[in-house]
Short mmCIF file of C-alpha atoms and ligand atoms in Angstrom, two decimals:
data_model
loop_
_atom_site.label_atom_id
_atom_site.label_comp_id
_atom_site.label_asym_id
_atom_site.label_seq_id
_atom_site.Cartn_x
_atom_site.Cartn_y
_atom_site.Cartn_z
CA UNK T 1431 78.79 1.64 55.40
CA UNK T 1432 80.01 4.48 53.53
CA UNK T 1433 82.62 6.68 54.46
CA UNK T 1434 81.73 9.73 52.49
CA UNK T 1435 80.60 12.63 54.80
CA UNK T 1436 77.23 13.56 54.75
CA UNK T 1437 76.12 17.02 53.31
CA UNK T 1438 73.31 19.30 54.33
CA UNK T 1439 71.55 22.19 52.95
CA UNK T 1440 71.22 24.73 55.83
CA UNK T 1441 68.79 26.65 54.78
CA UNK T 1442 68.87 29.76 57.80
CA UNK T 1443 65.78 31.99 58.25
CA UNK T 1444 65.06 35.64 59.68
CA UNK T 1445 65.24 35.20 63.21
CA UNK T 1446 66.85 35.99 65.69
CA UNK T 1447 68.26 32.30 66.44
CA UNK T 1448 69.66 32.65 62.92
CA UNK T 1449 73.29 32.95 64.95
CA UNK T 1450 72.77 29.84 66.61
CA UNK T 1451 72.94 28.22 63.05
CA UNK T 1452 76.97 29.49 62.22
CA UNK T 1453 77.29 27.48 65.47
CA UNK T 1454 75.20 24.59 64.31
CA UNK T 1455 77.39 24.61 61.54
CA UNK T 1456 80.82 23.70 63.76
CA UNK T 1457 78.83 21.85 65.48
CA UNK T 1458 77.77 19.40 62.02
CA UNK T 1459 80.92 19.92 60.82
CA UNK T 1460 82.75 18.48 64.37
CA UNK T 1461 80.73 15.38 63.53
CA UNK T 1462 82.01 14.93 59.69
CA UNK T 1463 78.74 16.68 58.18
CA UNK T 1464 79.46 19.40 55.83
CA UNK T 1465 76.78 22.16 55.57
CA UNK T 1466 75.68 24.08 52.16
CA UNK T 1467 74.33 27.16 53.58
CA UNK T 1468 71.35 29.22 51.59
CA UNK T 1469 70.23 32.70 53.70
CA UNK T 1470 67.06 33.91 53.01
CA UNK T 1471 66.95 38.04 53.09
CA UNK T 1472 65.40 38.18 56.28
CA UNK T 1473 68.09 35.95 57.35
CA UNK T 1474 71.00 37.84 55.74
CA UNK T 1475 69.59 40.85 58.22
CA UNK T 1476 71.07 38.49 61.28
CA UNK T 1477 73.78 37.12 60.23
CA UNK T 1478 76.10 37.84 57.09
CA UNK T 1479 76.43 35.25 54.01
CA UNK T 1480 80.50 36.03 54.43
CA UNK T 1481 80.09 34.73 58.25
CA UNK T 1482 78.09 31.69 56.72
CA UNK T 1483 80.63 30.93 53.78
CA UNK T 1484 83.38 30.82 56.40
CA UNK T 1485 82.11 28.54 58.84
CA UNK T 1486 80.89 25.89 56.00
CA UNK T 1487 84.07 26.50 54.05
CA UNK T 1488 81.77 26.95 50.39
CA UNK T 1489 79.75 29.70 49.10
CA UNK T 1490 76.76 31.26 50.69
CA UNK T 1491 73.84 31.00 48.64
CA UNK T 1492 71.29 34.07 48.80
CA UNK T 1493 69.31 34.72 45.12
CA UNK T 1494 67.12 33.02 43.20
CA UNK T 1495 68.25 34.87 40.42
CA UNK T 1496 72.15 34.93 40.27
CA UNK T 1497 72.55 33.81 36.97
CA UNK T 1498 76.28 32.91 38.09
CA UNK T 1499 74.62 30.26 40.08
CA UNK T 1500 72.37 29.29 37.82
CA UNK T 1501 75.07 28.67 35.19
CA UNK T 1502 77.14 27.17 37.70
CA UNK T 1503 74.53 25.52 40.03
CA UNK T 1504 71.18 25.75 39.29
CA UNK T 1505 68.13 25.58 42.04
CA UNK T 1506 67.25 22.51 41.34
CA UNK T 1507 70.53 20.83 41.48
CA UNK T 1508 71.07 22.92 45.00
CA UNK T 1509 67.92 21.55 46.70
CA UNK T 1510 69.44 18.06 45.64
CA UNK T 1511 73.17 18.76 46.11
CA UNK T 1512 72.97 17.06 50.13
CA UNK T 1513 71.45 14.20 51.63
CA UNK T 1514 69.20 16.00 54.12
CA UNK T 1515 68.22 19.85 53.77
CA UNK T 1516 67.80 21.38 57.52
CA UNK T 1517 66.09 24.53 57.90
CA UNK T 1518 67.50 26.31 60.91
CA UNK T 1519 66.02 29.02 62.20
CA UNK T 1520 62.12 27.58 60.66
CA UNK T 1521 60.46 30.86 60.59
CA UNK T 1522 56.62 30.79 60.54
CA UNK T 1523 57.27 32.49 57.13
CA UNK T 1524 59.40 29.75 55.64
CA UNK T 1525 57.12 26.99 56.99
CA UNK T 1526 54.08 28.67 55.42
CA UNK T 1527 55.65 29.01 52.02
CA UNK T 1528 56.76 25.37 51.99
CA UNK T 1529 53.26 24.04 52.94
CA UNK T 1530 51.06 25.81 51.00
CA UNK T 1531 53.64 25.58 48.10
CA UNK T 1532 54.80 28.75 47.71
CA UNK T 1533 57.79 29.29 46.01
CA UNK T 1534 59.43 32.79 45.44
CA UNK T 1535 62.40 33.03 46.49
CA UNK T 1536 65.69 30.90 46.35
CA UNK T 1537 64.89 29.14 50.09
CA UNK T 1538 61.37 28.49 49.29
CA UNK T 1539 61.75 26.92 45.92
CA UNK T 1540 64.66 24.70 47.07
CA UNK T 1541 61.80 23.65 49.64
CA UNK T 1542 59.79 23.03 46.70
CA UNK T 1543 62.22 20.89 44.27
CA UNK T 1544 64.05 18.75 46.75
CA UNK T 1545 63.68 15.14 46.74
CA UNK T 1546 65.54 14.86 50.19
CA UNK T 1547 64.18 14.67 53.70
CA UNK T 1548 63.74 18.19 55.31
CA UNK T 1549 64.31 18.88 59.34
CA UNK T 1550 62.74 21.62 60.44
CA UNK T 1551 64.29 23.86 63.53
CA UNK T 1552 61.04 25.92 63.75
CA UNK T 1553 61.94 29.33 66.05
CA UNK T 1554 59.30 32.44 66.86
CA UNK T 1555 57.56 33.92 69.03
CA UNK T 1556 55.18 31.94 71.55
CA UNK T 1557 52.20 33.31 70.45
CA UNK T 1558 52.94 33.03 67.11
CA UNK T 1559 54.23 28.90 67.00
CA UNK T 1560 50.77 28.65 69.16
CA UNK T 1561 48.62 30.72 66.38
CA UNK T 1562 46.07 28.13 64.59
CA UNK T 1563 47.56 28.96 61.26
CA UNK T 1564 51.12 27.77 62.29
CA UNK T 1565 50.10 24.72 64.21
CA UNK T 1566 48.04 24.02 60.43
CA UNK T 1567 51.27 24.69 58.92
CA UNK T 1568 53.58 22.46 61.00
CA UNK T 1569 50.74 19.56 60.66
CA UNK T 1570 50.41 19.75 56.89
CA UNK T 1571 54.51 19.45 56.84
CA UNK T 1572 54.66 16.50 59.33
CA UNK T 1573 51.71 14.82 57.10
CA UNK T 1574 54.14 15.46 53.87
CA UNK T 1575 56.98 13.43 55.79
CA UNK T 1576 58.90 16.69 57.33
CA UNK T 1577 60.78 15.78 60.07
CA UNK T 1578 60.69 18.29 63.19
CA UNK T 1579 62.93 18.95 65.50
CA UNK T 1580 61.88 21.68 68.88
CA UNK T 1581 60.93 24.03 69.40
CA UNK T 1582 61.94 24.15 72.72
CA UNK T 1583 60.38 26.16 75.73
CA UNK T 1584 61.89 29.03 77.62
CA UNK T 1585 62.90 32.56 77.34
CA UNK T 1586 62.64 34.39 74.37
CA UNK T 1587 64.42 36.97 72.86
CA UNK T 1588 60.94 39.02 73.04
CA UNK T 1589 60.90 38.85 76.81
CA UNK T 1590 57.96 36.18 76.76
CA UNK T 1591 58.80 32.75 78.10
CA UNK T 1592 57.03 29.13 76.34
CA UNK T 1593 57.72 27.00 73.43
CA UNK T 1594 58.94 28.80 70.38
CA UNK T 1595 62.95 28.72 71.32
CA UNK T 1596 64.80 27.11 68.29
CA UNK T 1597 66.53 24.03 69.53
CA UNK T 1598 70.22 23.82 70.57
CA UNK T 1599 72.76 23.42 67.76
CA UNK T 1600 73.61 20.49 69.72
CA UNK T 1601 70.09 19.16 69.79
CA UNK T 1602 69.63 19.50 66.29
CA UNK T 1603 73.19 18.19 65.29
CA UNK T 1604 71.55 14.88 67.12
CA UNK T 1605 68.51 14.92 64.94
CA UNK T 1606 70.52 14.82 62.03
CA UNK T 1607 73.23 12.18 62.80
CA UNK T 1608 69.92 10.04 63.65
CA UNK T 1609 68.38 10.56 60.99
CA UNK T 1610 71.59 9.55 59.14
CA UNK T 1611 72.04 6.69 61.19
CA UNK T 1612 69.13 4.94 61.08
CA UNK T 1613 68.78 5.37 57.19
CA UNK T 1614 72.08 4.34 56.95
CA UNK T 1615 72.49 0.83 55.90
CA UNK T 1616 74.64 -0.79 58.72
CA UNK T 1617 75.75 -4.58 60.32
CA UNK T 1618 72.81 -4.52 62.20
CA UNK T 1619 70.35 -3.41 59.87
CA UNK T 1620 67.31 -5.61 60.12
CA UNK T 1621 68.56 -6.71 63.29
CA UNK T 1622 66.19 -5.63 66.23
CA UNK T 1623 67.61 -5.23 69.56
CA UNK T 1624 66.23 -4.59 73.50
CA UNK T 1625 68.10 -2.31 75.56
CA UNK T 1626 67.59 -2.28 79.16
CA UNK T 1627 68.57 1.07 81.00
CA UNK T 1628 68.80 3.36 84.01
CA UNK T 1629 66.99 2.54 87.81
CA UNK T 1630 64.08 0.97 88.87
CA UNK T 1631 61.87 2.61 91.46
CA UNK T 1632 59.76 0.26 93.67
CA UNK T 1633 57.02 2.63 95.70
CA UNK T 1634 57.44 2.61 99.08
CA UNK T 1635 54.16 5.23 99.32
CA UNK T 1636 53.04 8.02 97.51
CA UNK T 1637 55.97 9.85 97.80
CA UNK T 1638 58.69 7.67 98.89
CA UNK T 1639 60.33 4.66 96.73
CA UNK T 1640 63.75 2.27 96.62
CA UNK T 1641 66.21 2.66 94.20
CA UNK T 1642 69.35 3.15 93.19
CA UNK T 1643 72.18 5.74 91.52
CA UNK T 1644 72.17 4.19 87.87
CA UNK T 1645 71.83 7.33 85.42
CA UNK T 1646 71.24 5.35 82.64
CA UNK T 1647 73.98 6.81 80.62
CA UNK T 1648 75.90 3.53 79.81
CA UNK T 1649 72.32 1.91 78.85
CA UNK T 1650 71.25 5.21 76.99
CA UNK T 1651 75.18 5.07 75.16
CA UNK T 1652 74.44 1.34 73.77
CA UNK T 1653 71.11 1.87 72.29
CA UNK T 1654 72.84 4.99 70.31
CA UNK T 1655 75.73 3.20 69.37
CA UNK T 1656 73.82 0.12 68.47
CA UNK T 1657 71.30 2.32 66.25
CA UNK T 1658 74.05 3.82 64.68
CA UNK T 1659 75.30 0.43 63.14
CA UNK T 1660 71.61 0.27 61.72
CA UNK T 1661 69.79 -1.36 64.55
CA UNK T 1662 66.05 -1.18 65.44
CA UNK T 1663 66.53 -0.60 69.11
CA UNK T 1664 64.31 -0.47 71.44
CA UNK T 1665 64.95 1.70 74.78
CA UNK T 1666 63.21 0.16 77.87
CA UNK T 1667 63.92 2.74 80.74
CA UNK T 1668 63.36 3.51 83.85
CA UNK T 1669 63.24 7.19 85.41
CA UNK T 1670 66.71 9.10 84.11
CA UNK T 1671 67.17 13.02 83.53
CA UNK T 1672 69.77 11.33 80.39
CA UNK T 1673 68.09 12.68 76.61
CA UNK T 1674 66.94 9.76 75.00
CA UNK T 1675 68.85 8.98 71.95
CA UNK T 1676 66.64 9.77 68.50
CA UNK T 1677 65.88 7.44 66.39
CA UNK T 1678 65.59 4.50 68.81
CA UNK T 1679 61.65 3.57 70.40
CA UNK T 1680 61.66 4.48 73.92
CA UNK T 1681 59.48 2.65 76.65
CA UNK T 1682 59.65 4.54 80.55
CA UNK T 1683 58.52 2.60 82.97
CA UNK T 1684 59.53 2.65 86.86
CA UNK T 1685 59.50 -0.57 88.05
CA UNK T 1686 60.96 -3.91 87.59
CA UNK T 1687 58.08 -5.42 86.85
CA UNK T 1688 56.65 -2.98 83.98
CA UNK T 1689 60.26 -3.03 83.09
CA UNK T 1690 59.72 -6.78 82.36
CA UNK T 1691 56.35 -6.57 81.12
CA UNK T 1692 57.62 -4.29 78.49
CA UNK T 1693 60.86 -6.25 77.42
CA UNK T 1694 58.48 -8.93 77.13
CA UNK T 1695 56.01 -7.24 74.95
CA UNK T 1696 59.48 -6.09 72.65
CA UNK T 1697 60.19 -9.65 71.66
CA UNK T 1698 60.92 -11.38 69.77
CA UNK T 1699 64.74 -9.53 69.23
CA UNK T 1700 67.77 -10.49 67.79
CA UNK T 1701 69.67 -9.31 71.01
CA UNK T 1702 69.04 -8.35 74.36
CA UNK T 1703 71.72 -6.11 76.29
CA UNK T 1704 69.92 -5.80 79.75
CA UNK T 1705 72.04 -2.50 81.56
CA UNK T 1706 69.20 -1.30 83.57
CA UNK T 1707 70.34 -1.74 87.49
CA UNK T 1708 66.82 -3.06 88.35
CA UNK T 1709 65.97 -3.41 92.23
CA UNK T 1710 66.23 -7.10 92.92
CA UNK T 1711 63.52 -6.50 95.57
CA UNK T 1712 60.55 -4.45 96.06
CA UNK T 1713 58.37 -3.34 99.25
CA UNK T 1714 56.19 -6.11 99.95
CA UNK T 1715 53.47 -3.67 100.28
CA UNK T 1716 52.78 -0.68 99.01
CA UNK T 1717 50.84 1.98 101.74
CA UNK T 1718 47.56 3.96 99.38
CA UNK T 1719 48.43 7.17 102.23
CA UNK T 1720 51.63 8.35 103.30
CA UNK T 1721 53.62 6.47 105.78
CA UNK T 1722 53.44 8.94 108.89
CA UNK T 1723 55.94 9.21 111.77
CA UNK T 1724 53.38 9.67 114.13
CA UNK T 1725 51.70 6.54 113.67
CA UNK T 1726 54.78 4.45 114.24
CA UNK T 1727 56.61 5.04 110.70
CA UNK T 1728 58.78 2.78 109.28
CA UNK T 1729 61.28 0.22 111.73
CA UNK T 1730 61.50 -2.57 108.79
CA UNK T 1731 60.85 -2.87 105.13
CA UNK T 1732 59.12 -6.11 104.51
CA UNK T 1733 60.48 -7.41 100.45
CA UNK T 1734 58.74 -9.65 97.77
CA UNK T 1735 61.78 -10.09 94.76
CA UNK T 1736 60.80 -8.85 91.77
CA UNK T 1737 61.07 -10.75 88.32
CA UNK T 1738 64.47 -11.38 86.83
CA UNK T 1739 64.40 -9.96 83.72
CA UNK T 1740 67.61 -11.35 82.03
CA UNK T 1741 67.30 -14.85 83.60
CA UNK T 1742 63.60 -14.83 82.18
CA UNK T 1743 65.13 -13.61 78.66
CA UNK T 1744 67.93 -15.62 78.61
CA UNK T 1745 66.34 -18.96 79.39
CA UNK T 1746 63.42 -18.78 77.15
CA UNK T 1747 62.84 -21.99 75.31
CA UNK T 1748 61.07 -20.38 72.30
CA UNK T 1749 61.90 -17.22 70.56
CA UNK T 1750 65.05 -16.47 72.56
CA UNK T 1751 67.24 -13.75 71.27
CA UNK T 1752 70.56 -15.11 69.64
CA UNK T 1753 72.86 -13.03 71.94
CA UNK T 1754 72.09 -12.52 75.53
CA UNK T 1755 74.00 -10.02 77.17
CA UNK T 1756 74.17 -8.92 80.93
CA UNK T 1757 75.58 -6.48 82.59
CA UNK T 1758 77.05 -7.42 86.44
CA UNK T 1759 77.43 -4.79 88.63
CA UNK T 1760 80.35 -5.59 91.36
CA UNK T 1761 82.22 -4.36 94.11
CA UNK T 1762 84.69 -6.99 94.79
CA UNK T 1763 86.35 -10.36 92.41
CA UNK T 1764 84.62 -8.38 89.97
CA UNK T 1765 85.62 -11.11 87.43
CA UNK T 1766 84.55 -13.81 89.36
CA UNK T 1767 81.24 -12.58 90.93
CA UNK T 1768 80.16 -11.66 86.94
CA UNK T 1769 81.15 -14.89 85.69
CA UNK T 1770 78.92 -17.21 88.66
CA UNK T 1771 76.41 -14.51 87.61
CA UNK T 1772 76.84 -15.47 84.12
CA UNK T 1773 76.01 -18.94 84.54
CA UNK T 1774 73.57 -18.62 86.92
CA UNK T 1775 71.00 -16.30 84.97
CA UNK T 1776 72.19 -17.95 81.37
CA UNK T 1777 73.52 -15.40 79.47
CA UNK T 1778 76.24 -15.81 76.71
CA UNK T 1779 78.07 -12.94 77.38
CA UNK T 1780 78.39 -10.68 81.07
CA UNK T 1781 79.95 -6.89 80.76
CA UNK T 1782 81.24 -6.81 84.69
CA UNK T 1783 81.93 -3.01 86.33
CA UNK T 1784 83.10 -2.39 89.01
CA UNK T 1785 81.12 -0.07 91.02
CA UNK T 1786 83.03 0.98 93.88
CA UNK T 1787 82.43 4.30 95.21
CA UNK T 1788 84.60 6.23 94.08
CA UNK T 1789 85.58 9.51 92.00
CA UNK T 1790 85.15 7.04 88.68
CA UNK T 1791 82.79 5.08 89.98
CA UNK T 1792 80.87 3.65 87.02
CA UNK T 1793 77.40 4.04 88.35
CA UNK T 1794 76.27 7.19 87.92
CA UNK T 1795 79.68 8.42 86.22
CA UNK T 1796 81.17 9.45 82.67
CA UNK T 1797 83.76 6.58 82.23
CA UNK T 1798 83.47 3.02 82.87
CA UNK T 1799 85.82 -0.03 83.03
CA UNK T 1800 84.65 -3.03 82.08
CA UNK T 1801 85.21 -6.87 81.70
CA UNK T 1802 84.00 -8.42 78.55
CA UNK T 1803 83.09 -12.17 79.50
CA UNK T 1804 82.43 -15.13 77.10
CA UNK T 1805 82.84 -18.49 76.69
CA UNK T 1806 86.18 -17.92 75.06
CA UNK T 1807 87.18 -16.31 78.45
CA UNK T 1808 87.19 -12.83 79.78
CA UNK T 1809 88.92 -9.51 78.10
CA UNK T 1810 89.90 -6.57 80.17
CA UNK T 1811 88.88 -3.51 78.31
CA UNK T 1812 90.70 0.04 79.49
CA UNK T 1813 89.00 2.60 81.04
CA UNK T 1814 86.80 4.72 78.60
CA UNK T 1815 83.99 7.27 78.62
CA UNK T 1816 80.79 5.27 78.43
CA UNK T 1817 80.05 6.48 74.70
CA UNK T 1818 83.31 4.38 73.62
CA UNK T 1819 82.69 1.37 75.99
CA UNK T 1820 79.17 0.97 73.77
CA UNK T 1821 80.78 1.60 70.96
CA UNK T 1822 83.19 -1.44 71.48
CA UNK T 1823 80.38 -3.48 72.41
CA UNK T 1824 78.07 -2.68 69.87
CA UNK T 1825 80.42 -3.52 67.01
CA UNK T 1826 81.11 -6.88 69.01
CA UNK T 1827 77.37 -7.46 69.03
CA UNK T 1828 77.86 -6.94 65.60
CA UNK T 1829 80.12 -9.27 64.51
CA UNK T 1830 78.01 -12.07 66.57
CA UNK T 1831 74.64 -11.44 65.11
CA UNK T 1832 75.09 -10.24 61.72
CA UNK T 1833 73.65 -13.08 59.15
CA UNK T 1834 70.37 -13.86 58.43
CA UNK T 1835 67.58 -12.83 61.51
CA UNK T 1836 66.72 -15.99 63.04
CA UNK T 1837 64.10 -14.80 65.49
CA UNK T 1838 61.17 -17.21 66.38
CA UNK T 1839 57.93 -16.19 67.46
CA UNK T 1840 58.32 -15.08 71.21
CA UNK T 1841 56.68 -17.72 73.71
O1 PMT C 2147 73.31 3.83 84.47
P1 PMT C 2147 74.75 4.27 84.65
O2 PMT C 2147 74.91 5.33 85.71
O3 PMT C 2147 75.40 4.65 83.36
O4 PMT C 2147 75.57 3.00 85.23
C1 PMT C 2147 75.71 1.87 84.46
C2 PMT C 2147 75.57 0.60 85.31
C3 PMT C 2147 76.71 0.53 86.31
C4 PMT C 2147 74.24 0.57 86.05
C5 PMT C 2147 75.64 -0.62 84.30
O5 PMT C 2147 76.85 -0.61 83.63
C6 PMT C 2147 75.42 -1.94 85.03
O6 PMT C 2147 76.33 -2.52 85.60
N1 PMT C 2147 74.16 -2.45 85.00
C7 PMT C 2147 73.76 -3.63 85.73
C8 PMT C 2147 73.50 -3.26 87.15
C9 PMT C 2147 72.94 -4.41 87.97
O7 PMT C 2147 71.82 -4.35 88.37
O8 PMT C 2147 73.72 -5.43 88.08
P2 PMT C 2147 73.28 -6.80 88.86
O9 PMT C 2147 74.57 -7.48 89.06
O10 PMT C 2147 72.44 -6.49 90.05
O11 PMT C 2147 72.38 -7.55 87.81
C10 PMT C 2147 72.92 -8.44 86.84
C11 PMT C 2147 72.12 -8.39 85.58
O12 PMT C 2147 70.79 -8.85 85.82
C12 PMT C 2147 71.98 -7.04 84.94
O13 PMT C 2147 72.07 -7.24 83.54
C13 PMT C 2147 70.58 -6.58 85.31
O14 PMT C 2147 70.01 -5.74 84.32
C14 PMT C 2147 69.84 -7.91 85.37
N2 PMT C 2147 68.72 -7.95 86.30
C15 PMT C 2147 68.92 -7.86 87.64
C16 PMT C 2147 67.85 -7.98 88.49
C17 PMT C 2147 66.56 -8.17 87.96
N3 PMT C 2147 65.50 -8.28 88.76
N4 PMT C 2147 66.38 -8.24 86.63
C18 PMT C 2147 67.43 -8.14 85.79
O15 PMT C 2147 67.26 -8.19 84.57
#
């Protein structure tokens, strides 16, 4: 992979997010991207081009017809200069221009000569993003390959509340290290790869069901860090608050048997990593009404065990993946409880955590500590925040897969 940072072209709008996009800036910049910055003149009525030039460390571009640019830079070569051009506050204006082909001003025509993707941050009112002519707009750019990212809903600086809020810096910093990722060429490129993540819920009733504290932020951590190697992951998930990574095909499903039925329907894959804590049983029944006090409530739970979805994977005779892994959740001989585990379902490799309550307990929490186990034996890996402990494993996974695909057809 290279090692070159990427480079945007930030193109920034008039509106009144246009702030949020000096942030975006630190923001890209925290993650190695460097940002070219062009300000519209609606834009330079928010923020200043001195502000801009700052933050991104070059020069602020503003007029079509600076012939010290031209000489220097010309249009052309700015719309191609970086490997993604983000535009950040999207005004309905800008979007208009660059679908209908409009180009009269610097912003516009770098819209216009590019030959790089464009991410658009669209931002304005509500009534406006839901006018006929924008949604037109925004379709027409989607159908030309434009990549979107937002708007979201809530407050606006008008007073009215709905969707028209320009996405997060954060949010869109995401949407650009994804895209990045997942063109980049990595190890695992070609490689396709199940993720299992978060809870299962098994209905009790209507409104009441089993499960258990997994966040899915370790599952949610692998997929990302597996994608950003190159991998086609997907994300099978049950019910988390967590943001789905971008770039990865996400699956939500509640319980553990539409969590199997869609790993199954994901093979064949070149790995499975199955981190999902998924309820070993389920109520035997489940009531239509709610289950009411009054008429004798609940004294017992009566259990049917749900499928095993890692046994299942793992000892497939046809089209099984070529790495296995599990995940074994543990309170006590965390080592040795994984390792019967291991055997027992017929995985190659078992992550083991403990899961003690506990301040860092690793359900639920920010940091885990974890037990690689193999066949070559088992590795203690330090405490780390769950981005790093994927990390690790995905370069690991890596290393053991990378090579020609060898998938068969699934059975
Ligand atoms: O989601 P977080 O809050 O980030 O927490 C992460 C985690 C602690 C949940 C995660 O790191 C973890 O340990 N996941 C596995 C939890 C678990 O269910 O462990 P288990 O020992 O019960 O199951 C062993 C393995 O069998 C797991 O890979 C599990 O996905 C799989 N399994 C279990 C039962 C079942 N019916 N089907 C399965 O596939």
């Amino acid at each position: 992979m290279t090692t070159e940072p990427k480079r945007i072209l930030l193109i920034v709008g008039g509106g009144v997010a246009a702030y949020k996009s000096l942030e975006l800036i630190r923001e890209l910049a925290r993650r190695d991207i460097r940002s070219r910055v062009v300000l519209t003149k609606a834009g330079a009525e928010f923020i200043t081009p001195l502000a801009a030039a700052s933050l991104s460390g070059d020069k602020c571009y503003t007029d079509l017809f600076d012939l010290t640019d031209e000489a220097e830079m010309g249009h052309i070569e700015l719309s191609r200069s970086a490997d993604l051009v983000v535009v950040a506050p999207a005004t309905a204006d800008l979007m208009a221009k660059a679908a209908n082909g409009i180009a009269n001003d610097l912003a516009s025509t770098a819209l216009m000569a590019t030959d790089k993707p464009v991410l658009y941050a669209p931002a304005m009112n509500v009534r406006m993003w839901e006018n006929p002519a924008a949604q037109r707009n925004v379709e027409r750019l989607k159908s030309d390959g434009a990549l979107f990212v937002g708007p979201d809903e809530g407050e606006m600086a008008c007073g009215e509340y709905g969707p028209g809020r320009m996405a997060e810096p954060v949010e869109i910093a995401d949407a650009v290290e994804a895209h990045f990722a997942k063109n980049a060429a990595g190890p695992l490129t070609g490689k396709r790869i199940l993720v299992t993540a978060g809870p299962t819920h098994e209905s009790l009733d209507p409104v009441r069901y089993i499960a258990n504290r997994s966040s899915g932020k370790q599952g949610y951590a692998i997929a990302a860090a597996l994608r950003n190697l190159g991998g086609d992951v997907v994300l099978v998930t049950g019910p988390t608050n967590v943001p789905p990574p971008k770039g990865v095909e996400l699956v939500r499903i509640e319980t553990a048997r539409e969590m199997m039925e869609a790993s199954q329907n994901a093979l064949p894959v070149d790995c499975a990593v199955c981190c999902a804590a998924v309820a070993d049983y389920r109520p035997s029944i489940e009531s239509e009404h709610k289950i009411k006090k009054e008429r004798g409530g609940l004294t017992s739970i009566p259990v049917a065990e749900n499928p095993d979805i890692l046994k299942t994977i793992s000892q497939l005779k046809n089209g099984r993946p070529r790495l296995v892994v599990g995940f074994a959740a543990e309170t006590d001989d965390v080592v040795t409880h994984a390792e019967v585990k291991r055997k027992r379902k017929g995985c190659d490799w078992m992550v083991a955590n403990d899961v003690s309550p506990g301040e860092h307990c690793a359900m639920g929490g920010e940091r885990n500590t974890v037990y690689l186990i193999t066949d070559e034996g088992d590795e203690a890996w330090p405490e780390m925040p769950k981005a790093e402990v994927a990390q690790k494993l995905a370069s690991r996974i890596a290393k053991a897969i990378s090579g020609p695909t060898l998938v068969k057809a699934a059975e």
